[in-house]
Tab-separated table of C-alpha atoms in Angstrom:
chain	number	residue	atom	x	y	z
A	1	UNK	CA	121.484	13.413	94.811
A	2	UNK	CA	118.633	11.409	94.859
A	3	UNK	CA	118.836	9.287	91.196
A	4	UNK	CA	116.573	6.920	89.488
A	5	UNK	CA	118.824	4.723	87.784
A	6	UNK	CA	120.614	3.223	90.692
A	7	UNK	CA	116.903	2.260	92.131
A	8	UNK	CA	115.015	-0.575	90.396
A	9	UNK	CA	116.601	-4.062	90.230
A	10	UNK	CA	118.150	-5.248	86.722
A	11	UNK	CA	114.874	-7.675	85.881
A	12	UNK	CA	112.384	-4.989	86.577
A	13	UNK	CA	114.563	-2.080	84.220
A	14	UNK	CA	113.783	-3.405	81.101
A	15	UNK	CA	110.037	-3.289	81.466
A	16	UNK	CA	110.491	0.422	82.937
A	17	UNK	CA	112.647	1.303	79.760
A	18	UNK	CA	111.838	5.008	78.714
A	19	UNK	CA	108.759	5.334	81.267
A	20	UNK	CA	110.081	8.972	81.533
A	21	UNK	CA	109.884	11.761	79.319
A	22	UNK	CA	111.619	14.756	79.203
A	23	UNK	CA	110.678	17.512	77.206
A	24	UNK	CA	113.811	19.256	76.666
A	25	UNK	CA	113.560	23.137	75.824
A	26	UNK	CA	115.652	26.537	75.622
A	27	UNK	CA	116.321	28.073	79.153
A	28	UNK	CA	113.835	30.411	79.791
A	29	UNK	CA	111.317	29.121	76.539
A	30	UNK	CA	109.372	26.867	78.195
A	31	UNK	CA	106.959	25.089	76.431
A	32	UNK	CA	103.781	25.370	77.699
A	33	UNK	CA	101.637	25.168	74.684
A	34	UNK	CA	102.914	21.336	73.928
A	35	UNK	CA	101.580	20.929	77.972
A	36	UNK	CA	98.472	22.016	77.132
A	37	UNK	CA	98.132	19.888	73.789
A	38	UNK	CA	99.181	16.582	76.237
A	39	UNK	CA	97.007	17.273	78.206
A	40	UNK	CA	94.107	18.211	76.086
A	41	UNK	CA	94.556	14.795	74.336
A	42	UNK	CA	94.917	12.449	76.800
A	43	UNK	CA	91.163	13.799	78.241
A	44	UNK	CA	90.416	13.106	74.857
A	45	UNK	CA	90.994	9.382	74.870
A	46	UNK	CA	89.646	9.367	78.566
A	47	UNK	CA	92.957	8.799	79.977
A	48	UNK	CA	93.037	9.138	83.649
A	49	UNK	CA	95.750	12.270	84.695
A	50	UNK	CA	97.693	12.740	87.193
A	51	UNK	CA	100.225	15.937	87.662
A	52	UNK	CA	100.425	19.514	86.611
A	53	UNK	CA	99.756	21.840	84.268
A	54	UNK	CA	101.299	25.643	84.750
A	55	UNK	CA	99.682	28.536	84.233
A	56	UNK	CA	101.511	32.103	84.125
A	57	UNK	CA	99.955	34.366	86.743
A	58	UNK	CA	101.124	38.067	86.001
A	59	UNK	CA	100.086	40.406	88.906
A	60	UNK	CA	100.481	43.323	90.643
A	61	UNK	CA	102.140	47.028	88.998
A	62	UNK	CA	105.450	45.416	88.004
A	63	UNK	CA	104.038	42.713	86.287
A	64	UNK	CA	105.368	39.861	87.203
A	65	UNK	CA	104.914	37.172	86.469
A	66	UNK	CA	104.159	33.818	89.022
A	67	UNK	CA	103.500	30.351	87.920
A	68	UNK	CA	99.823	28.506	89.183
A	69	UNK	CA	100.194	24.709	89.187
A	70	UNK	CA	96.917	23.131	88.346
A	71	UNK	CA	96.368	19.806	89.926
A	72	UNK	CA	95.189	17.742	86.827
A	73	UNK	CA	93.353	15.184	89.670
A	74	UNK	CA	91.618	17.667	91.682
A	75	UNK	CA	91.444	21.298	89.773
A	76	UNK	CA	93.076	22.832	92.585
A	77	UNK	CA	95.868	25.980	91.999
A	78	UNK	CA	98.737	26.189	93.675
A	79	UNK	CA	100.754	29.560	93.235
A	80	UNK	CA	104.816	28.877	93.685
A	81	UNK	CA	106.299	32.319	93.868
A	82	UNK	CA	106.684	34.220	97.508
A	83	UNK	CA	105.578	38.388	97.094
A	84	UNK	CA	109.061	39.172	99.000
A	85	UNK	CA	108.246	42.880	97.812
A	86	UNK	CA	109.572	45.173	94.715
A	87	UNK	CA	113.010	45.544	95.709
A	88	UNK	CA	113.842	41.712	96.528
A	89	UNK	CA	116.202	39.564	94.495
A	90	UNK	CA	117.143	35.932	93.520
A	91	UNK	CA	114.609	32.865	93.866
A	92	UNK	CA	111.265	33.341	95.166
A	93	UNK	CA	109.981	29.802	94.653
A	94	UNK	CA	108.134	29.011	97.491
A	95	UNK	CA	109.673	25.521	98.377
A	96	UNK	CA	106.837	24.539	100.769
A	97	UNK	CA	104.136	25.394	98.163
A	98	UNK	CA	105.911	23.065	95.728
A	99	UNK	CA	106.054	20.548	98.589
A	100	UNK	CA	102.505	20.939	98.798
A	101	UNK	CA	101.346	20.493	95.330
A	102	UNK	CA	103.668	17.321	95.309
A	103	UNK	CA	101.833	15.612	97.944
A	104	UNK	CA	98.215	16.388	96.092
A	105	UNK	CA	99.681	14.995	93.206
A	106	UNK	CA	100.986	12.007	94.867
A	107	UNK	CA	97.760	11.111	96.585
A	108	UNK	CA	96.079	11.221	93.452
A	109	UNK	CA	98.854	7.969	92.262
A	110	UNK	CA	96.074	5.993	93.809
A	111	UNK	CA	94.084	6.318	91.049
A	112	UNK	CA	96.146	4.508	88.815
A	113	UNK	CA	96.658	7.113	86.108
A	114	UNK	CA	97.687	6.279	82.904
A	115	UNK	CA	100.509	8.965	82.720
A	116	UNK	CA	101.773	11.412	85.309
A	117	UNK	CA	102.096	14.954	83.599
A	118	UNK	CA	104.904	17.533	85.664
A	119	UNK	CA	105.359	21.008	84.541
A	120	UNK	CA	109.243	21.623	85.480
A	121	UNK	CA	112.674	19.778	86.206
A	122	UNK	CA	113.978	22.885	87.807
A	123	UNK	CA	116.254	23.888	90.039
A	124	UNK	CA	115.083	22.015	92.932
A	125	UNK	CA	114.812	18.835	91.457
A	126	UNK	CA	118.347	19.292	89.795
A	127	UNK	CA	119.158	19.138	93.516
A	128	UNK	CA	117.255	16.202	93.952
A	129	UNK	CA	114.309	17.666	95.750
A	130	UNK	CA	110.594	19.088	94.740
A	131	UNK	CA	109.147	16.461	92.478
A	132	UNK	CA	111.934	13.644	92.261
A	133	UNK	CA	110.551	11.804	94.801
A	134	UNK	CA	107.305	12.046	93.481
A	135	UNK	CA	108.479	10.601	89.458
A	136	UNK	CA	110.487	7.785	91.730
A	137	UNK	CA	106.858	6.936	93.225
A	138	UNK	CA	105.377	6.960	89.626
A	139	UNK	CA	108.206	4.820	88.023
A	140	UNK	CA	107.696	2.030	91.099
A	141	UNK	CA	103.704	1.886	90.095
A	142	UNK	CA	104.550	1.735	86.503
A	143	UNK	CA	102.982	4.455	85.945
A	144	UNK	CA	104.932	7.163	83.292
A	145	UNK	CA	105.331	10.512	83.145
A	146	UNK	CA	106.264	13.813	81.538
A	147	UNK	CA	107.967	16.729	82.140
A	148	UNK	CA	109.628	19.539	81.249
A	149	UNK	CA	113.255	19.714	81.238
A	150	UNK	CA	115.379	23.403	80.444
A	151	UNK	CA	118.846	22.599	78.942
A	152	UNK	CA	120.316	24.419	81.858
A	153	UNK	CA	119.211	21.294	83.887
A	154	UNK	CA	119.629	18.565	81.193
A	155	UNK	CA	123.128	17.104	82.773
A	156	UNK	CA	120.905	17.070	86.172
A	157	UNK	CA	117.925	15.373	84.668
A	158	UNK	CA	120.337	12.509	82.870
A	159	UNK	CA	122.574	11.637	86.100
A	160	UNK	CA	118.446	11.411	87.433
A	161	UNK	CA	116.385	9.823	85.661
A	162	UNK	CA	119.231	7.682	83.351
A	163	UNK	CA	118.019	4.643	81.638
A	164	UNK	CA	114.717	5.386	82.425
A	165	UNK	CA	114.026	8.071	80.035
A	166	UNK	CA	113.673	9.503	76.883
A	167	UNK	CA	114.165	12.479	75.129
A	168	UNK	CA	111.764	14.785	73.170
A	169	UNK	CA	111.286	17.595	71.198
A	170	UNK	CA	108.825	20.393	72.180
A	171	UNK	CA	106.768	18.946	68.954
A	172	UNK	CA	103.760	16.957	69.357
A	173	UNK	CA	103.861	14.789	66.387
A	174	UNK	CA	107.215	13.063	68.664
A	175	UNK	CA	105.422	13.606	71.532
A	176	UNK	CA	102.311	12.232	70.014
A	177	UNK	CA	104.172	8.903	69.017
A	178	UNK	CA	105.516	8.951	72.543
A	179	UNK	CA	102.086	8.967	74.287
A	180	UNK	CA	100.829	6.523	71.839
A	181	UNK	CA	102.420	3.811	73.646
A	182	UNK	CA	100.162	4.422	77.059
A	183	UNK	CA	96.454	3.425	77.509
């Protein structure tokens, strides 16, 4: 597994001390409202994005529901589940969408935002794939970032991201006094 802590060398880890976030929440309880408020006030103090924000899509006669990433760069939606039909079973993230989101959001690094904003630490990135590489790319531009952990993948997201990051309720007046430290 891909991990964070083993990257950077020992002069440079101070000064990326806690450039990660993870917003830990109850499996299945994510907390997309505190997304939305990060978001929302970061565009209010003109802060330049880059990321994700999800958006439930619920479809079709069963109701479903899928999961649209918005691209905070470029305003473009990305849906992540596969329609494998009614019947079908188990995971129907759609790997390659997620692969392709990830490489928007990583061209839009070059804009030198002032925080990188990631819906999920799911799954896939508890097996060291989907975003990691992408928050490893943020962390060696200095830029920080965000996201979304479930407690299901908390163990995962510590062996990751390690030294590097920090901790947070899904409660913006922490979150708040976390983002206050970014311009």
């Amino acid at each position: 597994m891909f991990a964070l802590h083993s990257a950077p060398a020992p002069d440079s880890a101070r000064q990326l001390e806690s450039s990660l976030a993870a917003i830990v929440y109850a499996d299945e309880e994510y907390p997309d409202e505190i997304f939305k408020w990060i978001v929302k006030e970061c565009r209010s103090r003109r802060l330049v994005l880059s990321g994700v924000l999800q958006h439930p899509a619920c479809e079709g006669a069963d109701k479903r529901c899928d999961v649209l990433l918005e691209d905070l760069a470029s305003g473009h939606r990305t849906l992540l589940f596969e329609d494998r039909g009614a019947g079908a079973r188990g995971c129907r993230l759609d790997v390659a969408a997620l692969v392709d989101a990830s490489m928007k959001v990583e061209s839009s690094l070059d804009r030198d935002p002032a925080l990188l904003v990631l819906n999920k630490f799911g799954k896939v990135e508890a097996d060291g794939g989907g975003m990691c590489g992408l928050m490893a790319k943020a962390l060696e531009r200095g830029i920080p970032a965000i996201i979304g952990v479930p407690s299901r993948n908390l163990n995962a997201w510590r062996e990751f991201a390690g030294e590097f990051s920090t901790e947070l309720a899904d409660n913006a007046d922490q979150v708040g006094k976390w983002l206050a430290k970014f311009r």
